[in-house]
């Protein structure tokens, strides 16, 4: 690559503010989000979503219960048990102070066992009782209810109300060993007792199981952190592999596609015409041989056509190989480019965190109704019915909070898309400088400062509008009219296709903005025109880059999550329940590591895709401008010379043909 003062000044300094209206609109929307966020912070309380409620309906850790954030179900004292005939509504402990009672059958008659947990009277405690508290004979205060019902006044027969007076008497009752769950509940350490209690209080529902699984992530945070680091390192190693073996990998993938088509087609054709396999008939029906023939023939025809396409598009494949090699070379020539995935992950992660936290505060601002359930499905008016309290609740959002939630949700999506667009612009800016100029000390620092000032583009707003339209169409699919549902799904497909095209055009429009500093719409139009002229190379480059990106993401994500899961399940400190490093739900932690690894590796591959797209677009710009200087990397320089030579030859032939036609016309005249 050679220095070009004009091109360097064009990219670095000759810039102007573009899309000011969209910038102002985005800023105004952010101001509205700040207003909604302030109101949600003032009115909301996330603790209302997951903390327990005591027997009196008060939230643990709040108000008069501050300092007691955990919910504990105490043992019923003997005064309570003396007034009932069966203990089937309770959870039995063999011995009051036992930490490991043997198996038992619930519903045993009173008098056989000494301790019974009362699910209907949860209390708030400072910390969960442990085995040490059991040894020390520590106690908690159990609220014992005494309800007195008054008589209807005989002197006033029209009076049909009855007065009730409830008196609470606090009785000391011993504790049992527990473990903390979700930083909100104290459950017995004994698995059998805990399982029975969980079933009684409703913690075995799908929602509660999900909350328990999320709570286990706190125990496995080291594995999440290690998995994230391994995913980033795996992404960089995969790029190094591409830099060494890009050409063989591309040609192997290119050859394997038609070979697999021809092989599968030949097998199906043989099975349909010659073999007449009974297996196909028994598995897929009597018509299986017929459609097997047609599918086999179609695959063979497609394989032949694809082989012909490969033979005719060798130049496009070579361009794709050169672009992939140049993209990897660029990423390793400019080390700062390798930090782009990290900054992108952090910025988008903060945007998603802002979205989730804001929604949590808005939802917790609603009117809460603390619900109760009745043990064993008994009706609330049935004899001996014991309502289970402290777990179940329902939030009601009025129209104002519903509007706030929708506004915050779509605003959060807009911010996330803006972050993605911003880092795409940053990557394209750095790659364009690398392509057209030699890297100089300090020259890449502006690849962060310049886009902040100049690069607020309208593409994020377009994607935001598409997201709104798509969500509205999805909400309309609840109707039972089949025709309407079919039309709506067709519209969904069209919008999804348009969104995919818009995202690809956006990516190249950013590159045009980087090079020529024009507004988004003119840049998009120019990008479409350039891409149409190079359609075959665009198809092959996108196909190969997507294949390699998908292969890299899946291999990195699956290997990282499998390694962390194997570590949690085979190494003793992590699979020993008695150890402090024990992970209760390794499958949940492994799944979360998989999500993080896929996200990070996707960001690395996204930078690779954006780098390849930018280099390819710069290649098209250089080819179209046909300057005397050559900036292309070594792998693309020969192809550029060939392309330019062919273009010059075509231009000369067209000029000669035009001259001949003009001479013929003059001769005719």
mmCIF file with all atom_site columns, C-alpha atoms in Angstrom, residues 167-307:
data_model
loop_
_atom_site.group_PDB
_atom_site.id
_atom_site.type_symbol
_atom_site.label_atom_id
_atom_site.label_alt_id
_atom_site.label_comp_id
_atom_site.label_asym_id
_atom_site.label_entity_id
_atom_site.label_seq_id
_atom_site.pdbx_PDB_ins_code
_atom_site.Cartn_x
_atom_site.Cartn_y
_atom_site.Cartn_z
_atom_site.occupancy
_atom_site.B_iso_or_equiv
_atom_site.pdbx_formal_charge
_atom_site.auth_seq_id
_atom_site.auth_comp_id
_atom_site.auth_asym_id
_atom_site.auth_atom_id
_atom_site.pdbx_PDB_model_num
ATOM 1   C CA . UNK A 1 167 ? -54.693 -11.680 68.678  1.00 0.00 ? 167 UNK A CA 1
ATOM 2   C CA . UNK A 1 168 ? -51.086 -12.610 67.926  1.00 0.00 ? 168 UNK A CA 1
ATOM 3   C CA . UNK A 1 169 ? -49.037 -14.285 70.613  1.00 0.00 ? 169 UNK A CA 1
ATOM 4   C CA . UNK A 1 170 ? -45.348 -14.808 69.881  1.00 0.00 ? 170 UNK A CA 1
ATOM 5   C CA . UNK A 1 171 ? -44.003 -18.169 71.013  1.00 0.00 ? 171 UNK A CA 1
ATOM 6   C CA . UNK A 1 172 ? -40.355 -19.236 70.850  1.00 0.00 ? 172 UNK A CA 1
ATOM 7   C CA . UNK A 1 173 ? -39.815 -22.254 68.603  1.00 0.00 ? 173 UNK A CA 1
ATOM 8   C CA . UNK A 1 174 ? -36.541 -24.028 67.740  1.00 0.00 ? 174 UNK A CA 1
ATOM 9   C CA . UNK A 1 175 ? -34.852 -23.623 64.357  1.00 0.00 ? 175 UNK A CA 1
ATOM 10  C CA . UNK A 1 176 ? -33.613 -26.206 61.878  1.00 0.00 ? 176 UNK A CA 1
ATOM 11  C CA . UNK A 1 177 ? -30.632 -26.145 59.512  1.00 0.00 ? 177 UNK A CA 1
ATOM 12  C CA . UNK A 1 178 ? -31.337 -24.290 56.255  1.00 0.00 ? 178 UNK A CA 1
ATOM 13  C CA . UNK A 1 179 ? -29.593 -23.042 53.143  1.00 0.00 ? 179 UNK A CA 1
ATOM 14  C CA . UNK A 1 180 ? -30.160 -19.771 51.309  1.00 0.00 ? 180 UNK A CA 1
ATOM 15  C CA . UNK A 1 181 ? -31.978 -19.835 47.976  1.00 0.00 ? 181 UNK A CA 1
ATOM 16  C CA . UNK A 1 182 ? -32.130 -16.921 45.495  1.00 0.00 ? 182 UNK A CA 1
ATOM 17  C CA . UNK A 1 183 ? -30.867 -14.628 48.309  1.00 0.00 ? 183 UNK A CA 1
ATOM 18  C CA . UNK A 1 184 ? -34.458 -14.508 49.521  1.00 0.00 ? 184 UNK A CA 1
ATOM 19  C CA . UNK A 1 185 ? -35.601 -17.835 51.017  1.00 0.00 ? 185 UNK A CA 1
ATOM 20  C CA . UNK A 1 186 ? -34.339 -20.252 53.680  1.00 0.00 ? 186 UNK A CA 1
ATOM 21  C CA . UNK A 1 187 ? -34.960 -23.901 52.779  1.00 0.00 ? 187 UNK A CA 1
ATOM 22  C CA . UNK A 1 188 ? -34.069 -27.036 54.769  1.00 0.00 ? 188 UNK A CA 1
ATOM 23  C CA . UNK A 1 189 ? -30.655 -28.496 54.050  1.00 0.00 ? 189 UNK A CA 1
ATOM 24  C CA . UNK A 1 190 ? -32.156 -31.986 54.010  1.00 0.00 ? 190 UNK A CA 1
ATOM 25  C CA . UNK A 1 191 ? -33.124 -32.772 50.400  1.00 0.00 ? 191 UNK A CA 1
ATOM 26  C CA . UNK A 1 192 ? -36.259 -34.770 51.287  1.00 0.00 ? 192 UNK A CA 1
ATOM 27  C CA . UNK A 1 193 ? -37.677 -32.127 53.613  1.00 0.00 ? 193 UNK A CA 1
ATOM 28  C CA . UNK A 1 194 ? -36.756 -29.328 51.202  1.00 0.00 ? 194 UNK A CA 1
ATOM 29  C CA . UNK A 1 195 ? -38.476 -31.127 48.325  1.00 0.00 ? 195 UNK A CA 1
ATOM 30  C CA . UNK A 1 196 ? -41.694 -31.505 50.328  1.00 0.00 ? 196 UNK A CA 1
ATOM 31  C CA . UNK A 1 197 ? -41.601 -27.875 51.467  1.00 0.00 ? 197 UNK A CA 1
ATOM 32  C CA . UNK A 1 198 ? -40.908 -26.639 47.937  1.00 0.00 ? 198 UNK A CA 1
ATOM 33  C CA . UNK A 1 199 ? -43.930 -28.582 46.685  1.00 0.00 ? 199 UNK A CA 1
ATOM 34  C CA . UNK A 1 200 ? -46.146 -27.159 49.447  1.00 0.00 ? 200 UNK A CA 1
ATOM 35  C CA . UNK A 1 201 ? -45.188 -23.504 48.958  1.00 0.00 ? 201 UNK A CA 1
ATOM 36  C CA . UNK A 1 202 ? -45.248 -23.615 45.134  1.00 0.00 ? 202 UNK A CA 1
ATOM 37  C CA . UNK A 1 203 ? -41.538 -23.156 44.467  1.00 0.00 ? 203 UNK A CA 1
ATOM 38  C CA . UNK A 1 204 ? -41.654 -26.105 42.060  1.00 0.00 ? 204 UNK A CA 1
ATOM 39  C CA . UNK A 1 205 ? -43.627 -24.130 39.461  1.00 0.00 ? 205 UNK A CA 1
ATOM 40  C CA . UNK A 1 206 ? -41.961 -23.310 36.153  1.00 0.00 ? 206 UNK A CA 1
ATOM 41  C CA . UNK A 1 207 ? -41.545 -19.653 37.074  1.00 0.00 ? 207 UNK A CA 1
ATOM 42  C CA . UNK A 1 208 ? -40.019 -20.437 40.441  1.00 0.00 ? 208 UNK A CA 1
ATOM 43  C CA . UNK A 1 209 ? -37.734 -23.076 38.915  1.00 0.00 ? 209 UNK A CA 1
ATOM 44  C CA . UNK A 1 210 ? -36.508 -20.479 36.452  1.00 0.00 ? 210 UNK A CA 1
ATOM 45  C CA . UNK A 1 211 ? -35.839 -18.056 39.299  1.00 0.00 ? 211 UNK A CA 1
ATOM 46  C CA . UNK A 1 212 ? -33.926 -20.757 41.178  1.00 0.00 ? 212 UNK A CA 1
ATOM 47  C CA . UNK A 1 213 ? -31.847 -21.493 38.095  1.00 0.00 ? 213 UNK A CA 1
ATOM 48  C CA . UNK A 1 214 ? -30.980 -17.821 37.697  1.00 0.00 ? 214 UNK A CA 1
ATOM 49  C CA . UNK A 1 215 ? -30.037 -17.702 41.376  1.00 0.00 ? 215 UNK A CA 1
ATOM 50  C CA . UNK A 1 216 ? -27.478 -20.468 40.845  1.00 0.00 ? 216 UNK A CA 1
ATOM 51  C CA . UNK A 1 217 ? -25.541 -18.240 38.439  1.00 0.00 ? 217 UNK A CA 1
ATOM 52  C CA . UNK A 1 218 ? -24.074 -16.387 41.398  1.00 0.00 ? 218 UNK A CA 1
ATOM 53  C CA . UNK A 1 219 ? -22.315 -19.565 42.469  1.00 0.00 ? 219 UNK A CA 1
ATOM 54  C CA . UNK A 1 220 ? -20.848 -20.130 39.000  1.00 0.00 ? 220 UNK A CA 1
ATOM 55  C CA . UNK A 1 221 ? -19.651 -16.610 38.197  1.00 0.00 ? 221 UNK A CA 1
ATOM 56  C CA . UNK A 1 222 ? -15.958 -17.708 38.009  1.00 0.00 ? 222 UNK A CA 1
ATOM 57  C CA . UNK A 1 223 ? -16.845 -20.156 35.245  1.00 0.00 ? 223 UNK A CA 1
ATOM 58  C CA . UNK A 1 224 ? -18.755 -17.466 33.371  1.00 0.00 ? 224 UNK A CA 1
ATOM 59  C CA . UNK A 1 225 ? -15.724 -15.166 33.569  1.00 0.00 ? 225 UNK A CA 1
ATOM 60  C CA . UNK A 1 226 ? -13.303 -17.913 32.507  1.00 0.00 ? 226 UNK A CA 1
ATOM 61  C CA . UNK A 1 227 ? -15.629 -18.903 29.664  1.00 0.00 ? 227 UNK A CA 1
ATOM 62  C CA . UNK A 1 228 ? -15.760 -15.308 28.424  1.00 0.00 ? 228 UNK A CA 1
ATOM 63  C CA . UNK A 1 229 ? -11.954 -15.063 28.354  1.00 0.00 ? 229 UNK A CA 1
ATOM 64  C CA . UNK A 1 230 ? -11.668 -18.438 26.605  1.00 0.00 ? 230 UNK A CA 1
ATOM 65  C CA . UNK A 1 231 ? -14.239 -17.369 24.010  1.00 0.00 ? 231 UNK A CA 1
ATOM 66  C CA . UNK A 1 232 ? -12.268 -14.216 23.167  1.00 0.00 ? 232 UNK A CA 1
ATOM 67  C CA . UNK A 1 233 ? -9.012  -16.164 22.931  1.00 0.00 ? 233 UNK A CA 1
ATOM 68  C CA . UNK A 1 234 ? -10.734 -18.798 20.800  1.00 0.00 ? 234 UNK A CA 1
ATOM 69  C CA . UNK A 1 235 ? -11.972 -16.117 18.424  1.00 0.00 ? 235 UNK A CA 1
ATOM 70  C CA . UNK A 1 236 ? -8.476  -14.707 17.958  1.00 0.00 ? 236 UNK A CA 1
ATOM 71  C CA . UNK A 1 237 ? -7.006  -18.193 17.433  1.00 0.00 ? 237 UNK A CA 1
ATOM 72  C CA . UNK A 1 238 ? -9.676  -18.875 14.817  1.00 0.00 ? 238 UNK A CA 1
ATOM 73  C CA . UNK A 1 239 ? -8.700  -15.684 12.993  1.00 0.00 ? 239 UNK A CA 1
ATOM 74  C CA . UNK A 1 240 ? -5.077  -16.834 13.094  1.00 0.00 ? 240 UNK A CA 1
ATOM 75  C CA . UNK A 1 241 ? -6.152  -20.136 11.529  1.00 0.00 ? 241 UNK A CA 1
ATOM 76  C CA . UNK A 1 242 ? -7.964  -18.245 8.774   1.00 0.00 ? 242 UNK A CA 1
ATOM 77  C CA . UNK A 1 243 ? -4.863  -16.170 8.069   1.00 0.00 ? 243 UNK A CA 1
ATOM 78  C CA . UNK A 1 244 ? -2.847  -19.359 7.483   1.00 0.00 ? 244 UNK A CA 1
ATOM 79  C CA . UNK A 1 245 ? -5.419  -21.509 5.682   1.00 0.00 ? 245 UNK A CA 1
ATOM 80  C CA . UNK A 1 246 ? -7.953  -19.160 4.082   1.00 0.00 ? 246 UNK A CA 1
ATOM 81  C CA . UNK A 1 247 ? -7.438  -20.330 0.497   1.00 0.00 ? 247 UNK A CA 1
ATOM 82  C CA . UNK A 1 248 ? -7.560  -24.104 1.239   1.00 0.00 ? 248 UNK A CA 1
ATOM 83  C CA . UNK A 1 249 ? -10.612 -23.665 3.482   1.00 0.00 ? 249 UNK A CA 1
ATOM 84  C CA . UNK A 1 250 ? -12.465 -21.648 0.834   1.00 0.00 ? 250 UNK A CA 1
ATOM 85  C CA . UNK A 1 251 ? -11.714 -24.099 -1.970  1.00 0.00 ? 251 UNK A CA 1
ATOM 86  C CA . UNK A 1 252 ? -12.576 -27.106 0.209   1.00 0.00 ? 252 UNK A CA 1
ATOM 87  C CA . UNK A 1 253 ? -15.916 -25.523 1.097   1.00 0.00 ? 253 UNK A CA 1
ATOM 88  C CA . UNK A 1 254 ? -16.481 -24.596 -2.553  1.00 0.00 ? 254 UNK A CA 1
ATOM 89  C CA . UNK A 1 255 ? -15.782 -28.107 -3.816  1.00 0.00 ? 255 UNK A CA 1
ATOM 90  C CA . UNK A 1 256 ? -17.670 -29.879 -1.031  1.00 0.00 ? 256 UNK A CA 1
ATOM 91  C CA . UNK A 1 257 ? -20.968 -28.155 -1.841  1.00 0.00 ? 257 UNK A CA 1
ATOM 92  C CA . UNK A 1 258 ? -21.404 -29.519 -5.404  1.00 0.00 ? 258 UNK A CA 1
ATOM 93  C CA . UNK A 1 259 ? -19.793 -32.848 -4.475  1.00 0.00 ? 259 UNK A CA 1
ATOM 94  C CA . UNK A 1 260 ? -22.276 -33.346 -1.628  1.00 0.00 ? 260 UNK A CA 1
ATOM 95  C CA . UNK A 1 261 ? -25.147 -32.368 -3.921  1.00 0.00 ? 261 UNK A CA 1
ATOM 96  C CA . UNK A 1 262 ? -24.058 -34.802 -6.625  1.00 0.00 ? 262 UNK A CA 1
ATOM 97  C CA . UNK A 1 263 ? -23.391 -37.600 -4.134  1.00 0.00 ? 263 UNK A CA 1
ATOM 98  C CA . UNK A 1 264 ? -26.718 -37.232 -2.348  1.00 0.00 ? 264 UNK A CA 1
ATOM 99  C CA . UNK A 1 265 ? -28.544 -36.868 -5.643  1.00 0.00 ? 265 UNK A CA 1
ATOM 100 C CA . UNK A 1 266 ? -26.912 -40.009 -7.052  1.00 0.00 ? 266 UNK A CA 1
ATOM 101 C CA . UNK A 1 267 ? -27.784 -41.995 -3.930  1.00 0.00 ? 267 UNK A CA 1
ATOM 102 C CA . UNK A 1 268 ? -31.418 -40.886 -3.932  1.00 0.00 ? 268 UNK A CA 1
ATOM 103 C CA . UNK A 1 269 ? -31.743 -41.488 -7.667  1.00 0.00 ? 269 UNK A CA 1
ATOM 104 C CA . UNK A 1 270 ? -30.276 -44.981 -7.306  1.00 0.00 ? 270 UNK A CA 1
ATOM 105 C CA . UNK A 1 271 ? -32.612 -45.706 -4.387  1.00 0.00 ? 271 UNK A CA 1
ATOM 106 C CA . UNK A 1 272 ? -35.637 -44.512 -6.339  1.00 0.00 ? 272 UNK A CA 1
ATOM 107 C CA . UNK A 1 273 ? -34.954 -46.077 -9.752  1.00 0.00 ? 273 UNK A CA 1
ATOM 108 C CA . UNK A 1 274 ? -32.920 -49.201 -9.031  1.00 0.00 ? 274 UNK A CA 1
ATOM 109 C CA . UNK A 1 275 ? -32.975 -50.281 -5.431  1.00 0.00 ? 275 UNK A CA 1
ATOM 110 C CA . UNK A 1 276 ? -36.667 -49.664 -4.652  1.00 0.00 ? 276 UNK A CA 1
ATOM 111 C CA . UNK A 1 277 ? -35.804 -49.860 -0.969  1.00 0.00 ? 277 UNK A CA 1
ATOM 112 C CA . UNK A 1 278 ? -38.445 -51.323 1.320   1.00 0.00 ? 278 UNK A CA 1
ATOM 113 C CA . UNK A 1 279 ? -37.045 -49.105 4.060   1.00 0.00 ? 279 UNK A CA 1
ATOM 114 C CA . UNK A 1 280 ? -38.171 -45.973 2.208   1.00 0.00 ? 280 UNK A CA 1
ATOM 115 C CA . UNK A 1 281 ? -41.634 -47.432 1.635   1.00 0.00 ? 281 UNK A CA 1
ATOM 116 C CA . UNK A 1 282 ? -42.014 -48.511 5.255   1.00 0.00 ? 282 UNK A CA 1
ATOM 117 C CA . UNK A 1 283 ? -40.683 -45.231 6.611   1.00 0.00 ? 283 UNK A CA 1
ATOM 118 C CA . UNK A 1 284 ? -42.122 -42.580 4.295   1.00 0.00 ? 284 UNK A CA 1
ATOM 119 C CA . UNK A 1 285 ? -45.010 -44.342 2.534   1.00 0.00 ? 285 UNK A CA 1
ATOM 120 C CA . UNK A 1 286 ? -45.719 -45.864 -0.856  1.00 0.00 ? 286 UNK A CA 1
ATOM 121 C CA . UNK A 1 287 ? -44.983 -42.640 -2.751  1.00 0.00 ? 287 UNK A CA 1
ATOM 122 C CA . UNK A 1 288 ? -41.484 -42.389 -1.299  1.00 0.00 ? 288 UNK A CA 1
ATOM 123 C CA . UNK A 1 289 ? -39.776 -43.937 -4.340  1.00 0.00 ? 289 UNK A CA 1
ATOM 124 C CA . UNK A 1 290 ? -41.414 -41.418 -6.647  1.00 0.00 ? 290 UNK A CA 1
ATOM 125 C CA . UNK A 1 291 ? -40.430 -38.287 -4.773  1.00 0.00 ? 291 UNK A CA 1
ATOM 126 C CA . UNK A 1 292 ? -36.991 -39.784 -4.029  1.00 0.00 ? 292 UNK A CA 1
ATOM 127 C CA . UNK A 1 293 ? -36.355 -39.945 -7.783  1.00 0.00 ? 293 UNK A CA 1
ATOM 128 C CA . UNK A 1 294 ? -37.320 -36.315 -8.303  1.00 0.00 ? 294 UNK A CA 1
ATOM 129 C CA . UNK A 1 295 ? -35.353 -35.059 -5.301  1.00 0.00 ? 295 UNK A CA 1
ATOM 130 C CA . UNK A 1 296 ? -32.284 -36.995 -6.446  1.00 0.00 ? 296 UNK A CA 1
ATOM 131 C CA . UNK A 1 297 ? -32.527 -35.643 -9.980  1.00 0.00 ? 297 UNK A CA 1
ATOM 132 C CA . UNK A 1 298 ? -33.029 -32.100 -8.658  1.00 0.00 ? 298 UNK A CA 1
ATOM 133 C CA . UNK A 1 299 ? -29.952 -32.368 -6.437  1.00 0.00 ? 299 UNK A CA 1
ATOM 134 C CA . UNK A 1 300 ? -27.838 -33.695 -9.307  1.00 0.00 ? 300 UNK A CA 1
ATOM 135 C CA . UNK A 1 301 ? -28.986 -30.868 -11.586 1.00 0.00 ? 301 UNK A CA 1
ATOM 136 C CA . UNK A 1 302 ? -28.269 -28.333 -8.835  1.00 0.00 ? 302 UNK A CA 1
ATOM 137 C CA . UNK A 1 303 ? -24.816 -29.858 -8.317  1.00 0.00 ? 303 UNK A CA 1
ATOM 138 C CA . UNK A 1 304 ? -24.022 -29.618 -12.032 1.00 0.00 ? 304 UNK A CA 1
ATOM 139 C CA . UNK A 1 305 ? -25.252 -26.018 -12.203 1.00 0.00 ? 305 UNK A CA 1
ATOM 140 C CA . UNK A 1 306 ? -23.252 -25.076 -9.112  1.00 0.00 ? 306 UNK A CA 1
ATOM 141 C CA . UNK A 1 307 ? -20.140 -26.704 -10.597 1.00 0.00 ? 307 UNK A CA 1
#
